[in-house]
C-alpha cells in the first residue's frame, strides 16, 4: 500500500478532498497556469489509482481528510455528494486554523448545510458548479456564496473567480439558481454528446462514414457555439442566417419541431434541476 507523502508541518496553498476527473482538471490547470506549484498542492483520496496522477506531478497525497482541512489555505470539496456525511463524520474538528476559502463542487448540497457542517464564516464558503469541458480548458463555472459583508466578500470572491478562470469562463449567481444553472451548464455537455451522436447516426444512414459523420456533427456544434458566444447575436438571428426560404435547413427544423426537440430540451433541464434539488434535500 502506498504511504502518504504529505508534510504534517507544512501549510499547503490548495487542497482537494476527492481526486476524480474534475478535481484533476482543476488542479492540473492551477499548475499549468502557474496559480499553484505542485509541491504546494495536497490531495486526499481513498483511490490509489487516482492518487497516482497527483503523485506523478509532485503533489502531496494522503487518505486522511484532516491532513487537508487542517493544513491548507484553500480547500475544494470534490467528493461525490453521497460521501459528504462520511467526510464530515471523520473530521477531528470543525475549526480549521489555516483555512481561508472552502469551495464545494458537490452537486445539490446547499451552502447552509455546508456552513453548519464546517462552522466557517460566510465569506469563506463558496459553491461552484464546473462542467466537464473544464478538462480541456473550455469549461464554464457558476459560483454562489452566502450573504457576507462587502468588505469580507471583496477579499475572497475575486480569488475564487481567479481560481476557476483557470479552466474556463465564470459567472456569479444566486444560490437559488445554482441547480438550474447546473442542469444547463453541468449536464449540458451530455445533451450535446447525445445530439452529436444522433446527427452522426443521421449521416451514417445517408451513407457518410461514421468517423467523418462524427467530425461533421461535432464541428457544427462547436462552430455554432462559438458563433453564439463571440458574435453576441440572438440565437434566432443566427438560426435565420442558416435557414434560406424553401431550403433543406427549414425542412430539417420543421422535422425537429414536429419531433418535439425544443420541448424535450426544456423538460431535460427541468428534470435535472429537480433531481439536484432532491439530492440536496436528502442531506
Coordinates of C-alpha atoms in Angstrom, one line a residue:
X1 CA 0.0 0.0 0.0
X2 CA 1.3 3.5 -0.9
X3 CA 2.2 5.7 2.0
X4 CA 1.2 9.3 2.4
X5 CA 3.8 11.8 1.3
X6 CA 2.4 14.9 2.8
X7 CA 4.4 17.0 5.4
X8 CA 2.3 17.5 8.5
X9 CA 4.3 20.6 9.4
X10 CA 3.7 22.3 6.1
X11 CA 0.8 24.7 5.2
X12 CA -0.3 23.9 1.6
X13 CA -1.8 26.5 -0.7
X14 CA -4.6 24.4 -2.3
X15 CA -6.1 21.0 -1.3
X16 CA -8.7 18.7 -2.7
X17 CA -10.9 16.2 -0.8
X18 CA -11.5 13.8 -3.6
X19 CA -9.3 13.2 -6.6
X20 CA -11.5 12.3 -9.6
X21 CA -11.7 13.8 -13.0
X22 CA -13.0 17.2 -12.1
X23 CA -10.5 17.6 -9.2
X24 CA -7.7 16.6 -11.6
X25 CA -8.9 19.0 -14.3
X26 CA -8.9 21.9 -11.9
X27 CA -5.7 21.0 -10.0
X28 CA -3.7 20.4 -13.1
X29 CA -4.9 23.7 -14.6
X30 CA -3.7 25.5 -11.5
X31 CA -0.3 24.1 -12.0
X32 CA -0.3 24.7 -15.8
X33 CA -1.4 28.3 -15.3
X34 CA 1.1 29.0 -12.5
X35 CA -1.6 29.5 -9.9
X36 CA -0.1 26.9 -7.6
X37 CA 3.1 24.8 -7.7
X38 CA 2.6 21.1 -7.5
X39 CA 4.6 20.9 -4.2
X40 CA 2.1 23.3 -2.7
X41 CA -0.9 21.2 -3.5
X42 CA -2.3 18.3 -1.4
X43 CA -5.0 15.8 -2.3
X44 CA -6.9 13.3 -0.1
X45 CA -8.5 10.2 -1.7
X46 CA -9.1 6.5 -0.9
X47 CA -8.3 5.6 -4.5
X48 CA -4.7 4.6 -5.2
X49 CA -5.4 4.8 -9.0
X50 CA -6.5 8.5 -8.7
X51 CA -3.7 9.4 -6.3
X52 CA -1.1 8.2 -8.8
X53 CA -1.9 11.1 -11.1
X54 CA -1.2 13.6 -8.4
X55 CA 1.8 11.8 -7.0
X56 CA 3.4 11.7 -10.5
X57 CA 3.2 15.5 -10.9
X58 CA 4.7 16.1 -7.4
X59 CA 1.6 16.9 -5.3
X60 CA 1.2 15.6 -1.8
X61 CA -1.3 12.7 -1.4
X62 CA -3.0 11.2 1.6
X63 CA -6.0 9.2 2.7
X64 CA -6.5 11.5 5.7
X65 CA -9.1 14.3 5.0
X66 CA -8.0 16.0 8.2
X67 CA -4.5 16.4 6.7
X68 CA -6.1 18.6 4.0
X69 CA -8.5 20.5 6.1
X70 CA -6.1 21.4 8.9
X71 CA -3.0 22.2 6.7
X72 CA -4.4 24.0 3.7
X73 CA -5.4 27.6 2.9
X74 CA -7.9 26.8 0.1
X75 CA -9.8 23.5 0.1
X76 CA -12.0 22.0 -2.6
X77 CA -14.7 19.6 -1.6
X78 CA -14.7 17.3 -4.7
X79 CA -16.2 14.1 -3.4
X80 CA -19.5 12.6 -4.7
X81 CA -22.3 14.2 -2.7
X82 CA -23.3 10.8 -1.2
X83 CA -20.0 10.7 0.5
X84 CA -20.4 14.1 2.2
X85 CA -21.8 12.7 5.5
X86 CA -18.9 10.3 5.8
X87 CA -16.3 13.1 5.1
X88 CA -17.8 15.3 7.9
X89 CA -18.1 12.4 10.4
X90 CA -14.4 11.6 10.0
X91 CA -13.1 15.1 10.8
X92 CA -11.4 15.6 14.2
X93 CA -12.6 19.2 14.4
X94 CA -14.7 21.8 12.7
X95 CA -12.2 24.6 13.3
X96 CA -9.5 24.8 10.6
X97 CA -6.8 27.3 11.5
X98 CA -5.1 27.7 8.1
X99 CA -8.3 27.6 6.0
X100 CA -9.1 30.8 4.1
X101 CA -11.5 29.6 1.5
X102 CA -13.7 26.4 1.3
X103 CA -15.1 25.6 -2.1
X104 CA -17.7 22.8 -2.7
X105 CA -18.1 21.4 -6.2
X106 CA -20.5 18.7 -4.9
X107 CA -23.9 18.7 -6.7
X108 CA -27.0 19.5 -4.7
X109 CA -25.7 20.2 -1.2
X110 CA -26.8 23.7 -0.1
X111 CA -24.4 26.3 1.4
X112 CA -26.3 26.5 4.7
X113 CA -25.7 22.7 5.2
X114 CA -22.1 23.1 4.4
X115 CA -21.7 26.0 6.8
X116 CA -23.4 24.1 9.6
X117 CA -21.1 21.1 8.9
X118 CA -17.8 23.0 8.8
X119 CA -18.6 26.0 11.1
X120 CA -16.9 28.6 8.8
X121 CA -17.6 32.3 8.3
X122 CA -19.9 33.1 5.3
X123 CA -17.2 34.9 3.4
X124 CA -15.1 31.7 3.4
X125 CA -17.6 29.4 1.9
X126 CA -18.4 29.0 -1.8
X127 CA -20.3 26.7 -4.0
X128 CA -19.0 26.2 -7.5
X129 CA -20.5 24.2 -10.4
X130 CA -17.9 23.5 -13.1
X131 CA -18.5 21.2 -16.1
X132 CA -16.6 18.6 -17.9
X133 CA -15.2 20.8 -20.7
X134 CA -13.0 22.1 -17.9
X135 CA -10.9 19.0 -18.7
X136 CA -9.7 20.8 -21.9
X137 CA -9.8 24.4 -20.5
X138 CA -13.2 25.1 -22.2
X139 CA -15.3 24.9 -19.1
X140 CA -17.9 27.2 -17.5
X141 CA -18.2 27.5 -13.8
X142 CA -21.0 29.2 -11.9
X143 CA -20.3 30.5 -8.4
X144 CA -22.6 31.2 -5.4
X145 CA -21.9 32.3 -1.9
X146 CA -23.7 33.1 1.4
X147 CA -24.5 36.6 2.5
X148 CA -21.4 38.4 3.8
X149 CA -20.3 42.0 4.2
X150 CA -18.9 43.6 1.0
X151 CA -15.6 44.0 2.7
X152 CA -15.3 40.3 3.5
X153 CA -16.5 39.0 0.2
X154 CA -14.4 41.5 -1.7
X155 CA -11.3 39.6 -0.5
X156 CA -12.4 36.0 -1.1
X157 CA -14.7 36.2 -4.1
X158 CA -12.1 37.6 -6.6
X159 CA -9.8 34.7 -5.5
X160 CA -12.4 32.1 -6.3
X161 CA -13.1 33.7 -9.6
X162 CA -9.4 33.7 -10.5
X163 CA -9.1 30.1 -9.5
X164 CA -12.0 28.9 -11.6
X165 CA -11.0 31.0 -14.6
X166 CA -8.1 28.6 -14.9
X167 CA -10.5 26.1 -16.5
X168 CA -12.8 28.5 -18.4
X169 CA -15.4 31.2 -18.0
X170 CA -17.0 32.1 -14.7
X171 CA -20.3 33.7 -13.6
X172 CA -21.5 34.6 -10.1
X173 CA -25.2 33.7 -9.5
X174 CA -27.6 33.4 -6.5
X175 CA -27.6 30.0 -4.9
X176 CA -31.3 29.8 -5.7
X177 CA -30.3 29.5 -9.4
X178 CA -27.5 27.0 -8.9
X179 CA -29.5 23.8 -9.6
X180 CA -31.0 25.2 -12.8
X181 CA -27.6 26.5 -13.9
X182 CA -26.1 23.1 -13.3
X183 CA -28.9 21.5 -15.3
X184 CA -27.8 23.6 -18.3
X185 CA -24.0 24.0 -17.9
X186 CA -23.1 21.0 -15.8
X187 CA -25.4 18.5 -17.5
X188 CA -25.3 20.3 -20.9
X189 CA -22.3 18.6 -22.3
X190 CA -24.1 15.2 -22.0
X191 CA -27.0 16.7 -24.1
X192 CA -24.5 17.9 -26.7
X193 CA -22.9 14.5 -26.9
X194 CA -26.3 12.9 -27.4
X195 CA -27.2 15.4 -30.2
X196 CA -23.8 14.9 -31.9
X197 CA -24.3 11.1 -31.8
X198 CA -27.8 11.4 -33.2
X199 CA -26.6 13.7 -36.0
X200 CA -23.8 11.3 -36.8
X201 CA -26.3 8.5 -36.9
X202 CA -28.3 10.5 -39.4
X203 CA -25.2 11.0 -41.5
X204 CA -24.4 7.3 -41.4
X205 CA -27.9 6.5 -42.6
X206 CA -27.3 8.7 -45.6
X207 CA -24.0 6.9 -46.4
X208 CA -21.4 9.0 -44.7
X209 CA -18.6 7.0 -42.9
X210 CA -19.0 7.1 -39.1
X211 CA -15.8 8.9 -38.4
X212 CA -16.5 11.7 -40.9
X213 CA -20.1 12.0 -39.7
X214 CA -19.0 12.4 -36.1
X215 CA -16.4 15.1 -37.1
X216 CA -19.0 16.9 -39.2
X217 CA -21.6 16.9 -36.3
X218 CA -19.1 17.9 -33.6
X219 CA -17.6 20.7 -35.7
X220 CA -21.1 22.0 -36.5
X221 CA -22.0 22.1 -32.8
X222 CA -18.6 23.6 -31.8
X223 CA -18.7 26.2 -34.5
X224 CA -22.3 27.2 -33.7
X225 CA -21.5 27.5 -30.1
X226 CA -18.5 29.8 -30.8
X227 CA -20.7 32.0 -33.0
X228 CA -23.2 32.4 -30.2
X229 CA -20.5 33.3 -27.7
X230 CA -18.4 35.5 -29.9
X231 CA -21.0 37.4 -32.0
X232 CA -23.4 38.2 -29.2
X233 CA -26.2 37.8 -31.8
X234 CA -29.6 36.3 -30.7
X235 CA -29.8 32.5 -31.4
X236 CA -32.9 33.1 -33.6
X237 CA -30.9 35.6 -35.7
X238 CA -28.1 33.1 -36.2
X239 CA -30.5 30.4 -37.0
X240 CA -32.1 32.5 -39.7
X241 CA -28.7 33.1 -41.2
X242 CA -28.5 29.4 -42.0
X243 CA -32.2 29.0 -43.0
X244 CA -33.0 30.0 -46.6
X245 CA -36.5 30.1 -47.9
X246 CA -37.7 26.7 -49.1
X247 CA -34.3 25.1 -48.4
X248 CA -33.1 22.0 -46.7
X249 CA -32.4 23.6 -43.3
X250 CA -36.0 24.8 -42.8
X251 CA -37.2 21.3 -43.8
X252 CA -34.9 19.9 -41.1
X253 CA -36.1 22.4 -38.5
X254 CA -39.7 21.5 -39.2
X255 CA -38.9 17.9 -38.6
X256 CA -37.2 18.7 -35.3
X257 CA -40.1 20.8 -34.1
X258 CA -42.5 18.0 -35.1
X259 CA -40.3 15.6 -33.1
X260 CA -40.6 17.9 -30.0
X261 CA -36.9 18.6 -29.7
X262 CA -37.5 22.1 -28.1
X263 CA -40.0 20.7 -25.6
X264 CA -37.7 17.7 -24.8
X265 CA -34.7 20.0 -24.0
X266 CA -36.8 22.2 -21.7
X267 CA -38.1 19.0 -20.0
X268 CA -34.5 17.8 -19.6
X269 CA -33.4 21.0 -17.9
X270 CA -36.4 20.8 -15.6
X271 CA -35.7 17.1 -14.7
X272 CA -32.0 17.8 -14.0
X273 CA -32.9 20.8 -11.8
X274 CA -35.5 18.8 -9.8
X275 CA -33.1 15.9 -9.3
X276 CA -30.4 18.3 -8.0
X277 CA -32.9 19.7 -5.5
X278 CA -33.9 16.2 -4.4
X279 CA -30.2 15.3 -3.8
X280 CA -29.8 18.4 -1.6
X281 CA -32.9 17.7 0.4
X282 CA -31.7 14.3 1.4
X283 CA -28.6 15.6 3.1

